[in-house]
Coordinates of C-alpha atoms in Angstrom, one line a residue:
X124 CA -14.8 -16.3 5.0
X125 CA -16.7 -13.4 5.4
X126 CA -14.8 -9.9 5.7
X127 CA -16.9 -7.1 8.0
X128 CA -16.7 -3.6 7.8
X129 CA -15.2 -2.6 10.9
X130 CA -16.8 0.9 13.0
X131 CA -13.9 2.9 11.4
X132 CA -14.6 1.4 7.9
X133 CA -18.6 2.3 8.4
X134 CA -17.7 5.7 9.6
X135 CA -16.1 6.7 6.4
X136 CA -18.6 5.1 4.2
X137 CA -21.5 6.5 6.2
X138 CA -19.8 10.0 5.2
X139 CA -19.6 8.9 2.1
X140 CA -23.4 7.2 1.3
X141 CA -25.3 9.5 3.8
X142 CA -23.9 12.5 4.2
X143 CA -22.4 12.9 0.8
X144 CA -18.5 14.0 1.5
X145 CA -16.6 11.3 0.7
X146 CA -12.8 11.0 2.2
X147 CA -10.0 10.3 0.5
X148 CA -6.4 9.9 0.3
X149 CA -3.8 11.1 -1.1
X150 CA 0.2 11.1 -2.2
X151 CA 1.8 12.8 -4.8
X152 CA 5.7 12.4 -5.7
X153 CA 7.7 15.2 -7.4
X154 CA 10.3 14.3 -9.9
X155 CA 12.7 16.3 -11.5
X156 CA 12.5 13.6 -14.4
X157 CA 10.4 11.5 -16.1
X158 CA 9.6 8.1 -14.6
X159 CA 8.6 5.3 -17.7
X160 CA 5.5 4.3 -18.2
X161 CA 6.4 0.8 -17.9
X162 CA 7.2 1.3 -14.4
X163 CA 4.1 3.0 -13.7
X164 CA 1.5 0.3 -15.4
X165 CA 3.8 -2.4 -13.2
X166 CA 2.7 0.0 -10.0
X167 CA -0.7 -0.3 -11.1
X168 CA -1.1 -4.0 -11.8
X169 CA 0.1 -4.3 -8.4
X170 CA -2.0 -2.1 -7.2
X171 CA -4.9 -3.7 -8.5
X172 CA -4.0 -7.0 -7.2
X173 CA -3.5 -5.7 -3.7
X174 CA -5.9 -5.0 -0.5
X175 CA -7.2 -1.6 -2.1
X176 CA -8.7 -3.0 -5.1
X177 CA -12.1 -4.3 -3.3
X178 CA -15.7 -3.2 -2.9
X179 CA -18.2 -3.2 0.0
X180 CA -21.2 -5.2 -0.1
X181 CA -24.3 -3.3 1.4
X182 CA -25.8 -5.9 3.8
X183 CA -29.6 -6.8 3.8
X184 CA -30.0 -7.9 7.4
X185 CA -31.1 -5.6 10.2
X186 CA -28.1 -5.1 12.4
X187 CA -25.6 -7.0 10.0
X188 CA -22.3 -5.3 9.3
X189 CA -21.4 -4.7 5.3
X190 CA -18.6 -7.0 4.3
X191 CA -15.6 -6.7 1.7
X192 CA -16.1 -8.5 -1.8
X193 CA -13.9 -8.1 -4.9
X194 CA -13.6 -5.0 -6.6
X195 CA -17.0 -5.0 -9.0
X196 CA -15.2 -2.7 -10.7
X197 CA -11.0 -2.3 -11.0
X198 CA -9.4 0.7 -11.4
X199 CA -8.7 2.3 -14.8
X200 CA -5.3 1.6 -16.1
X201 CA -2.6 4.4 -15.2
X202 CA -4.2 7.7 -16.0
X203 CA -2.0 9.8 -18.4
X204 CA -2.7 13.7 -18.6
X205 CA -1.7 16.3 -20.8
X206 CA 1.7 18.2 -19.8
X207 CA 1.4 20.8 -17.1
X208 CA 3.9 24.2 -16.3
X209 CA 4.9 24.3 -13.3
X210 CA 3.4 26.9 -11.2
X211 CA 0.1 24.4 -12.2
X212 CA 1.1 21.4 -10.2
X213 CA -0.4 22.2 -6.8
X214 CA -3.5 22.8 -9.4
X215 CA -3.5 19.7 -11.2
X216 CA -3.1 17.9 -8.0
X217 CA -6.3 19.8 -6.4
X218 CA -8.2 17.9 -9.6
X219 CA -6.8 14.7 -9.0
X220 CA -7.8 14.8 -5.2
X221 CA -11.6 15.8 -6.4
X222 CA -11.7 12.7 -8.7
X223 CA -14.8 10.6 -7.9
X224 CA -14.3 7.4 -6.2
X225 CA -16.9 4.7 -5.5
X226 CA -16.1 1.7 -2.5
X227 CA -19.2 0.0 -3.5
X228 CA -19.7 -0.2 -7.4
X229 CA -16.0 0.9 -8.1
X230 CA -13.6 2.1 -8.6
X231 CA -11.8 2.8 -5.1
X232 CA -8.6 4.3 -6.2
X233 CA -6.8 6.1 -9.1
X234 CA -2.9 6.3 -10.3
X235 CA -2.4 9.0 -12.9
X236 CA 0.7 11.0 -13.7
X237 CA 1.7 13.8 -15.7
X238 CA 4.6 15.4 -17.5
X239 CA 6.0 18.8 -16.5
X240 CA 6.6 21.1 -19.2
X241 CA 10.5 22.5 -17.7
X242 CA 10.7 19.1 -17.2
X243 CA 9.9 16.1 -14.9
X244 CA 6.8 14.3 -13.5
X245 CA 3.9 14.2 -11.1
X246 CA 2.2 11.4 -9.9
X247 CA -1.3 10.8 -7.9
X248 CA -2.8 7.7 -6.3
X249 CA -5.8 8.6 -4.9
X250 CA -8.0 6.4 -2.2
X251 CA -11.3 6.0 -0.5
X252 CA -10.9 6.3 2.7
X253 CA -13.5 3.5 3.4
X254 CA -10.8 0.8 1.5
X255 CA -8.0 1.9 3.4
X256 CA -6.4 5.0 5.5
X257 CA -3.7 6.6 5.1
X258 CA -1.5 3.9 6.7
X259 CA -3.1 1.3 4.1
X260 CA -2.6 3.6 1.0
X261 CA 1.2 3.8 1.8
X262 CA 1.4 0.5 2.7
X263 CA 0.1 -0.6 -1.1
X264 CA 1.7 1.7 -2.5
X265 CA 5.4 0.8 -0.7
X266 CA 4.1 -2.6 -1.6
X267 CA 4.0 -2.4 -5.1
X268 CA 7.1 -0.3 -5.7
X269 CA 8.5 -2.8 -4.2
X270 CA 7.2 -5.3 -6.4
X271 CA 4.7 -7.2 -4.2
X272 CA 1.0 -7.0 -4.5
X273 CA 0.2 -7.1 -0.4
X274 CA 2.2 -4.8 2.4
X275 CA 2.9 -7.3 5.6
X276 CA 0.9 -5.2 7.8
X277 CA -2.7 -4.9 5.4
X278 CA -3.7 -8.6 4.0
X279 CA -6.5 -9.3 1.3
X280 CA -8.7 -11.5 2.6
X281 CA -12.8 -12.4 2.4
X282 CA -12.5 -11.1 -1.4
X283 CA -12.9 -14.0 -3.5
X284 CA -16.7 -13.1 -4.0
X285 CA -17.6 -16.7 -4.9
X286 CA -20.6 -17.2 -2.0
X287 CA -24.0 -17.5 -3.0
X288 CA -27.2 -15.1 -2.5
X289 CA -28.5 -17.8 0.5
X290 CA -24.8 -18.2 2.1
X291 CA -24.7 -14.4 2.0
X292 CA -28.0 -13.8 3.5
X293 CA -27.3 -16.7 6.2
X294 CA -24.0 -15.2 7.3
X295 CA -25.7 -11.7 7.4
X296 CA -28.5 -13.6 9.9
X297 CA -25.9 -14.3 12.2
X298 CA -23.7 -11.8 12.2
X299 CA -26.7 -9.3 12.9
X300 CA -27.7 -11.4 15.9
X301 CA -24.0 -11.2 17.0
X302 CA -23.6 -7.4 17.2
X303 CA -26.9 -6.6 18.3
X304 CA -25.9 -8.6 21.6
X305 CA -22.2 -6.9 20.9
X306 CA -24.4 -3.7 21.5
X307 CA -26.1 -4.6 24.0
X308 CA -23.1 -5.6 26.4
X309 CA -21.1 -2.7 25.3
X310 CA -23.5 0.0 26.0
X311 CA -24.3 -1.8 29.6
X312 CA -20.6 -1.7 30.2
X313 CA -20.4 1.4 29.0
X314 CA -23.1 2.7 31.6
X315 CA -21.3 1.0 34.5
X316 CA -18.1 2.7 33.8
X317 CA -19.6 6.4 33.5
X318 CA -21.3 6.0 36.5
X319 CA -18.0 4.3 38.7
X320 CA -16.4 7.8 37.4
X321 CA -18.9 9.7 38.3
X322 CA -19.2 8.4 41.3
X323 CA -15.1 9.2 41.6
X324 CA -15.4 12.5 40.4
X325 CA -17.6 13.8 43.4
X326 CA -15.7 11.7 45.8
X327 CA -12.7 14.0 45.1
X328 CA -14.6 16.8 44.2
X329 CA -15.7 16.7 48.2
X330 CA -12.4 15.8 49.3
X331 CA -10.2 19.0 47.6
X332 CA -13.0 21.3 46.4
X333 CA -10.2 23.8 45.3
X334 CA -8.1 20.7 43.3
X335 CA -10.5 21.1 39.9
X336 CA -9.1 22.6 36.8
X337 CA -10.6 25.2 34.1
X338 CA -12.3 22.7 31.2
X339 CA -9.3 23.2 28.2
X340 CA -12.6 24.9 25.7
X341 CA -12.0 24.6 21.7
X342 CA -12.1 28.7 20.8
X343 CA -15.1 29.9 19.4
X344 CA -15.2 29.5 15.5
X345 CA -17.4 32.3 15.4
X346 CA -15.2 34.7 17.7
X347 CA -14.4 38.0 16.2
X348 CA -15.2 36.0 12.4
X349 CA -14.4 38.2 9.1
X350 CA -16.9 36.7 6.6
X351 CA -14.8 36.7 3.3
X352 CA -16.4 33.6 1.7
X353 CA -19.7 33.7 0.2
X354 CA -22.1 33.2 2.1
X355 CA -23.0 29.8 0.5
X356 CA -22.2 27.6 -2.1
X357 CA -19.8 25.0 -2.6
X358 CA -15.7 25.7 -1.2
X359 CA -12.6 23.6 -1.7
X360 CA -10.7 24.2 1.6
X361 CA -7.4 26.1 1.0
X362 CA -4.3 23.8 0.4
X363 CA -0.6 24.3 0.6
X364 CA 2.1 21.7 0.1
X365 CA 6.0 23.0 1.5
X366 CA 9.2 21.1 1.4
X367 CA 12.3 21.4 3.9
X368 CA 15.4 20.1 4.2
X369 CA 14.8 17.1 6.8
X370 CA 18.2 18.0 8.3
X371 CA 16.6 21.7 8.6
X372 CA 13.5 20.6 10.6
X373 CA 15.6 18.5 12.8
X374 CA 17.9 20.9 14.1
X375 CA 15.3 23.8 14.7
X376 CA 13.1 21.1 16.7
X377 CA 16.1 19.9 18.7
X378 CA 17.4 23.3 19.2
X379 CA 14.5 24.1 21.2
X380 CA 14.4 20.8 22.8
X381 CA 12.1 19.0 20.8
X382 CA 10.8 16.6 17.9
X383 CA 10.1 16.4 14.4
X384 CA 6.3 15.8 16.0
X385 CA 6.5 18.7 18.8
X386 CA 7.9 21.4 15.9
X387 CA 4.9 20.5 13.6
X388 CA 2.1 20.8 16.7
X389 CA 4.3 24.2 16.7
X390 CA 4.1 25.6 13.5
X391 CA 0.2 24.1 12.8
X392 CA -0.8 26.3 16.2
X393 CA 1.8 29.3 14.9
X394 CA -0.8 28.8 11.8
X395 CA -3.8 29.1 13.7
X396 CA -2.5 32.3 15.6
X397 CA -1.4 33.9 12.8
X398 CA -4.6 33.5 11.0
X399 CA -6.3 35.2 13.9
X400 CA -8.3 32.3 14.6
X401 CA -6.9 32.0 18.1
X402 CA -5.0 33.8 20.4
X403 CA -2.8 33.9 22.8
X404 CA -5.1 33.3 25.4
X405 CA -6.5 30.5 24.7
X406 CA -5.8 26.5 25.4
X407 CA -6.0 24.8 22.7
X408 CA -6.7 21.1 21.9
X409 CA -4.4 19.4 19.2
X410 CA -5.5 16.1 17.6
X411 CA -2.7 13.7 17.2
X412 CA -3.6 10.6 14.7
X413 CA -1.8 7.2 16.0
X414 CA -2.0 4.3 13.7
X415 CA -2.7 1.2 15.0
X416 CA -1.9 -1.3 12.4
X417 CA 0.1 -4.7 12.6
X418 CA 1.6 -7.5 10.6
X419 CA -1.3 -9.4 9.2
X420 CA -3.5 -6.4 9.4
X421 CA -6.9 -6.8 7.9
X422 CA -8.7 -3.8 8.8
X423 CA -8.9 -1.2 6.2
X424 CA -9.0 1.5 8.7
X425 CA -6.4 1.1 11.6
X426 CA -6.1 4.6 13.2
X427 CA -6.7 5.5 16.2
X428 CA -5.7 9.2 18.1
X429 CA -5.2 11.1 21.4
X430 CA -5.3 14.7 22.1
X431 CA -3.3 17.1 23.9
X432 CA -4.1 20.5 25.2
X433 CA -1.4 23.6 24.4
X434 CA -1.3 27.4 26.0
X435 CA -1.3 29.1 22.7
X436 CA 0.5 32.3 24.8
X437 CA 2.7 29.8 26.4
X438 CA 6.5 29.3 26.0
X439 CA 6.4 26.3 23.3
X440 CA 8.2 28.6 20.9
X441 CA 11.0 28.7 23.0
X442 CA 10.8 25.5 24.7
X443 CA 9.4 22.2 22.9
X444 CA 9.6 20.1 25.8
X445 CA 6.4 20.5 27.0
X446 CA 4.9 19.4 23.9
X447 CA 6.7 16.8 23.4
X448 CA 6.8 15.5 27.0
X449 CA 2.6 15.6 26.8
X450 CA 2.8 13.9 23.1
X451 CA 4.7 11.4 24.7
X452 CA 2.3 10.4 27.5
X453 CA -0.6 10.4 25.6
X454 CA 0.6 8.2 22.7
X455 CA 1.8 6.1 26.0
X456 CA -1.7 5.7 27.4
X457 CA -3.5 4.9 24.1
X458 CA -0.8 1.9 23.9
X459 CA -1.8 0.8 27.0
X460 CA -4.4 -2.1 25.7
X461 CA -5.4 -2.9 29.6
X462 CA -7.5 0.2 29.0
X463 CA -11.1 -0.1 27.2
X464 CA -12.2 3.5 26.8
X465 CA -16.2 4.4 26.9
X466 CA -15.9 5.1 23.0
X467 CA -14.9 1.4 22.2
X468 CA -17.6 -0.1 23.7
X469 CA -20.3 1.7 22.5
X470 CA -18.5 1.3 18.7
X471 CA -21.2 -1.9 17.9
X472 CA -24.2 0.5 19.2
X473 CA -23.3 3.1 16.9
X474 CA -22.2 0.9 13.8
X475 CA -26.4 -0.3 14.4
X476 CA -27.6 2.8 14.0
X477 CA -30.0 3.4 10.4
X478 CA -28.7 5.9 8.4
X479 CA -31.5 8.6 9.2
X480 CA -30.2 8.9 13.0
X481 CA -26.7 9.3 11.6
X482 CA -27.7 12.3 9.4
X483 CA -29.6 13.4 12.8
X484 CA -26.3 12.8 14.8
X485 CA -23.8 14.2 12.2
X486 CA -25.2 17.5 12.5
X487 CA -24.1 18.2 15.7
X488 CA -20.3 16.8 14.9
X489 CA -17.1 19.1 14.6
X490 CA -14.3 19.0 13.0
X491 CA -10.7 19.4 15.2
X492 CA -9.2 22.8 15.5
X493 CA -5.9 22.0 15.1
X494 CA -4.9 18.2 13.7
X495 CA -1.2 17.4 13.2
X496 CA -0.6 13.8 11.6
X497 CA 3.2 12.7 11.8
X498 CA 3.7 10.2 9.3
X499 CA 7.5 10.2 10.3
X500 CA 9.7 8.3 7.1
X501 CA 7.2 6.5 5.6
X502 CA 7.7 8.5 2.2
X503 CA 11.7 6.5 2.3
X504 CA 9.3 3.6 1.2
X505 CA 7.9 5.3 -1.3
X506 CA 10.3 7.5 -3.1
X507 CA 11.5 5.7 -5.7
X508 CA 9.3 4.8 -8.8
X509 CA 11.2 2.4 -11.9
X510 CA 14.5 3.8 -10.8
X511 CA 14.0 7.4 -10.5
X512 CA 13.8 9.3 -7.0
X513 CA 11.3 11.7 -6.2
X514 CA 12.3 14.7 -5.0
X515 CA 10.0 14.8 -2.4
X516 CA 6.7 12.6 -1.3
X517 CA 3.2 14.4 0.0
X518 CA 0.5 12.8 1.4
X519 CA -2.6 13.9 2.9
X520 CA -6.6 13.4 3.6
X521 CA -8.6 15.4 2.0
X522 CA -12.5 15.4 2.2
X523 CA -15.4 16.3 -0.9
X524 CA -17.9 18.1 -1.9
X525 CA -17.4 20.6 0.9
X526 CA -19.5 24.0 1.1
X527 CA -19.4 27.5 3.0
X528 CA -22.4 25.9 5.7
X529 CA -20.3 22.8 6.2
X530 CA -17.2 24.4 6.9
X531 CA -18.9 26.9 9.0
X532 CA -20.6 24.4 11.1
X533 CA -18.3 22.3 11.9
X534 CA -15.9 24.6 13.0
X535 CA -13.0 23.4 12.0
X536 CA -9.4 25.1 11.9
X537 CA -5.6 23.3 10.3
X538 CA -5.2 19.9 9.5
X539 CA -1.5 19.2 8.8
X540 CA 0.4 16.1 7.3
X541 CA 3.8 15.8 7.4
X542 CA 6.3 13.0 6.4
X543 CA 10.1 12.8 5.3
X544 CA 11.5 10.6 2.5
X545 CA 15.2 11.0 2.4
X546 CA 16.9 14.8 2.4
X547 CA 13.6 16.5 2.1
X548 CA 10.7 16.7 4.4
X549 CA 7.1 17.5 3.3
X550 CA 4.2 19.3 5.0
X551 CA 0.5 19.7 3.4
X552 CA -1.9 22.2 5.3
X553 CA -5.2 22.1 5.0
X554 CA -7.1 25.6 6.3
X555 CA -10.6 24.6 7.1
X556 CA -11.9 27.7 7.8
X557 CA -13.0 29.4 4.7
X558 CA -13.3 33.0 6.2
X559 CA -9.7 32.6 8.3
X560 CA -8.0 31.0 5.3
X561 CA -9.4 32.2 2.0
X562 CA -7.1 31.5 -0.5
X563 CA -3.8 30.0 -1.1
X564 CA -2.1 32.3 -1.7
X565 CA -3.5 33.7 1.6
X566 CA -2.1 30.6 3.6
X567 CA 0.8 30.3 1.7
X568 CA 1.9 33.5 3.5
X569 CA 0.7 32.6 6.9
X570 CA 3.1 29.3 6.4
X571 CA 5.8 30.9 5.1
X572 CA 6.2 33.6 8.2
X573 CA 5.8 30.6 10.4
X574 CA 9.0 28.4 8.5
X575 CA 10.6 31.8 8.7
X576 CA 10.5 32.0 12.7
X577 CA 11.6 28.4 12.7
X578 CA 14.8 29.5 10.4
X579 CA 13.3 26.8 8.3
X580 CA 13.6 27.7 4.0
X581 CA 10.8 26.8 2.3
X582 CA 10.1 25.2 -1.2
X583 CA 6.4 25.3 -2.2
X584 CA 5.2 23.0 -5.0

């Protein structure tokens, strides 16, 4: 059986291959003792016997998708470093996140841990993106703490690598004839639907010419900028990584009427504002990541998202309702599979296109202003490695080979991460913007005022 690529998996390894910033993923755990080695090389052997030890196979055929095959190349065994103090953690695990990774000649992933010098441990497993997101890395990794090899909701299948050259070539054939009709019928249905609501837009349009709403407009990266990076050359976004207690976070997002999710669209946008990059005027758009992945999974990429729009001058910071009650509808509406939006069924024209049209296309794109990825308890799985608990799991994206012009261009602003395991939570933040967020130490502040205004204590690693 042959495995495909799906249009998320293509999308990561077309950033990856063609426009040369690979993805990846991350977690870290924090212990306050040493875990054995034993227990890690067991984590690893499971590892590489699970879903995220694989490689991509670059098809030959016009129009054909790439397909899984087994890893050419497994994963070197658990990585040990030299010890590290600890006000060099947050360090070592910036150099852990930059390690090169390679889906098609291997390897995809890295485990590698280190001793801290007061005492304790830090461990990285690091992902391509194009073998699995961030749902698939935890699942493996919950997986093989647990002592199995594949997670219930992320299978390994189309691996075994045993077809021949002509078999491959034959299977290519007709699975390049089969999307380019895919294509074909998408895009068709994806012209009939614009045009049914256009057609509905003007209708009501007529009928209430005073019913239509300002367009909710991403702020201007640009707008009032202070140029504090270079000018060019290559930039590693500024990263922070905060613990809570869970109880903490709770009762300051309840006591204003909210969630876990609701508080962290709060403090990400209390981020943004405080960095100057928006204000109080404007409306701003917040990305919310969804995963979509089920038992018996075998996508390597199962997320999906939905967007809300929030008056940064409004009342969230005193009421969370709104927030929430908008989160709430939107992940509502994205569940709703009787819905086939204009994006899905255009997803086999765009997965056609040659690689020279995607560099074309790509430098138009944009990244979000303000994404926020709840990734609720999922670090509960995760938090205990040969016996020992972590005292607190992060996890996060984090993309490569970045530079000033990137940045700049694409315009983007926070990218948060947040998860609990247990007593504590975690929250990674990502500043995007190399002029608004210039160092760490520069965000560092900018989240600590914000957990301050919550009432919330915080623990930087």
């Amino acid at each position: 059986m042959v495995e495909r690529l799906t249009y998320d998996d293509d999308l990561f390894l077309r950033m990856e291959c063609v426009l040369g910033v690979p993805v990846v993923n991350q977690i870290v755990w924090r212990f306050e003792r040493p875990v054995a080695l034993v227990a890690l090389e067991s984590m690893w052997r499971l590892l590489a016997a699970g879903p995220i030890d694989r490689s991509v196979r670059r098809a030959r055929i016009p129009g054909a998708r790439d397909s899984w095959t087994a890893a050419r190349r497994s994963a070197d065994p658990v990585v040990i470093g030299s010890s590290i103090a600890r006000e060099d953690i947050d360090r070592w695990i910036e150099d852990e996140a930059a390690q090169t990774l390679d889906p098609i000649e291997g390897p995809a992933w890295r485990l590698s841990a280190t001793a801290v010098e007061s005492g304790g441990m830090v461990v990285s497993l690091v992902g391509s993106h194009v073998v699995g997101d961030g749902g698939a890395l935890t699942s493996a990794a919950a997986a093989a703490l647990s002592g199995h090899a594949v997670p219930d909701d992320f299978e390994r299948v189309g691996l075994d690598g045993s077809r021949s050259p002509s078999a491959e070539s034959g299977a290519d054939i007709a699975d390049g004839v089969g999307r380019i009709g895919a294509a074909l019928s998408g895009a068709a249905r994806a012209v009939s639907n614009t045009a049914i609501e256009s057609m509905r837009a003007r209708r009501n349009s007529s009928a209430d010419p005073g019913s239509s709403t300002p367009n909710a407009t991403t702020p201007n990266a640009d707008r009032s900028r202070v140029s504090i990076a270079p000018a060019a050359g290559a930039w590693v976004p500024s990263t922070v990584v905060v613990d809570c207690m869970t109880a903490d976070w709770s009762a300051a997002a309840a006591s204003k009427g909210g969630s876990a999710n609701s508080l962290l669209v709060a403090v990400v946008l209390g981020i943004l504002t405080g960095s100057g990059r928006i204000t109080t005027e404007d409306r701003v758009r917040v990305a919310l990541p969804v995963s979509t992945r089920i038992v018996g999974d075998r996508r390597a990429n199962a997320t999906s998202g939905v967007s809300i729009h929030v008056d940064a001058g409004g009342t969230y910071r005193d009421d969370l309702g709104a927030i929430r009650a908008s989160s709430k509808q939107a992940f509502k509406a994205q569940a709703d599979q009787r819905v086939t939006t204009t994006f899905e069924l255009l997803k086999p024209l765009m997965q056609l296109l040659p690689d020279a049209i995607v560099a074309k296309l790509a430098a138009s794109g944009s990244a979000p202003l303000c994404l926020c990825s709840n990734l609720g308890n999922r670090g509960v799985a995760l938090r205990t490695i040969g016996g020992v608990d972590a005292t607190a799991v992060a996890m996060r994206s984090i993309t490569q080979n970045t530079d000033v012009a990137l940045l700049r261009r694409t315009g983007g602003g926070v990218s948060a991460w947040w998860n609990e395991s247990g007593e504590r939570a975690t929250l990674c933040v990502t500043g995007l913007d190399p002029d608004r967020f210039p160092s760490k130490e520069h965000l560092r502040g900018l989240v600590e005022a914000e957990y301050d205004r919550w009432g919330l204590t915080p623990e930087f690693w």
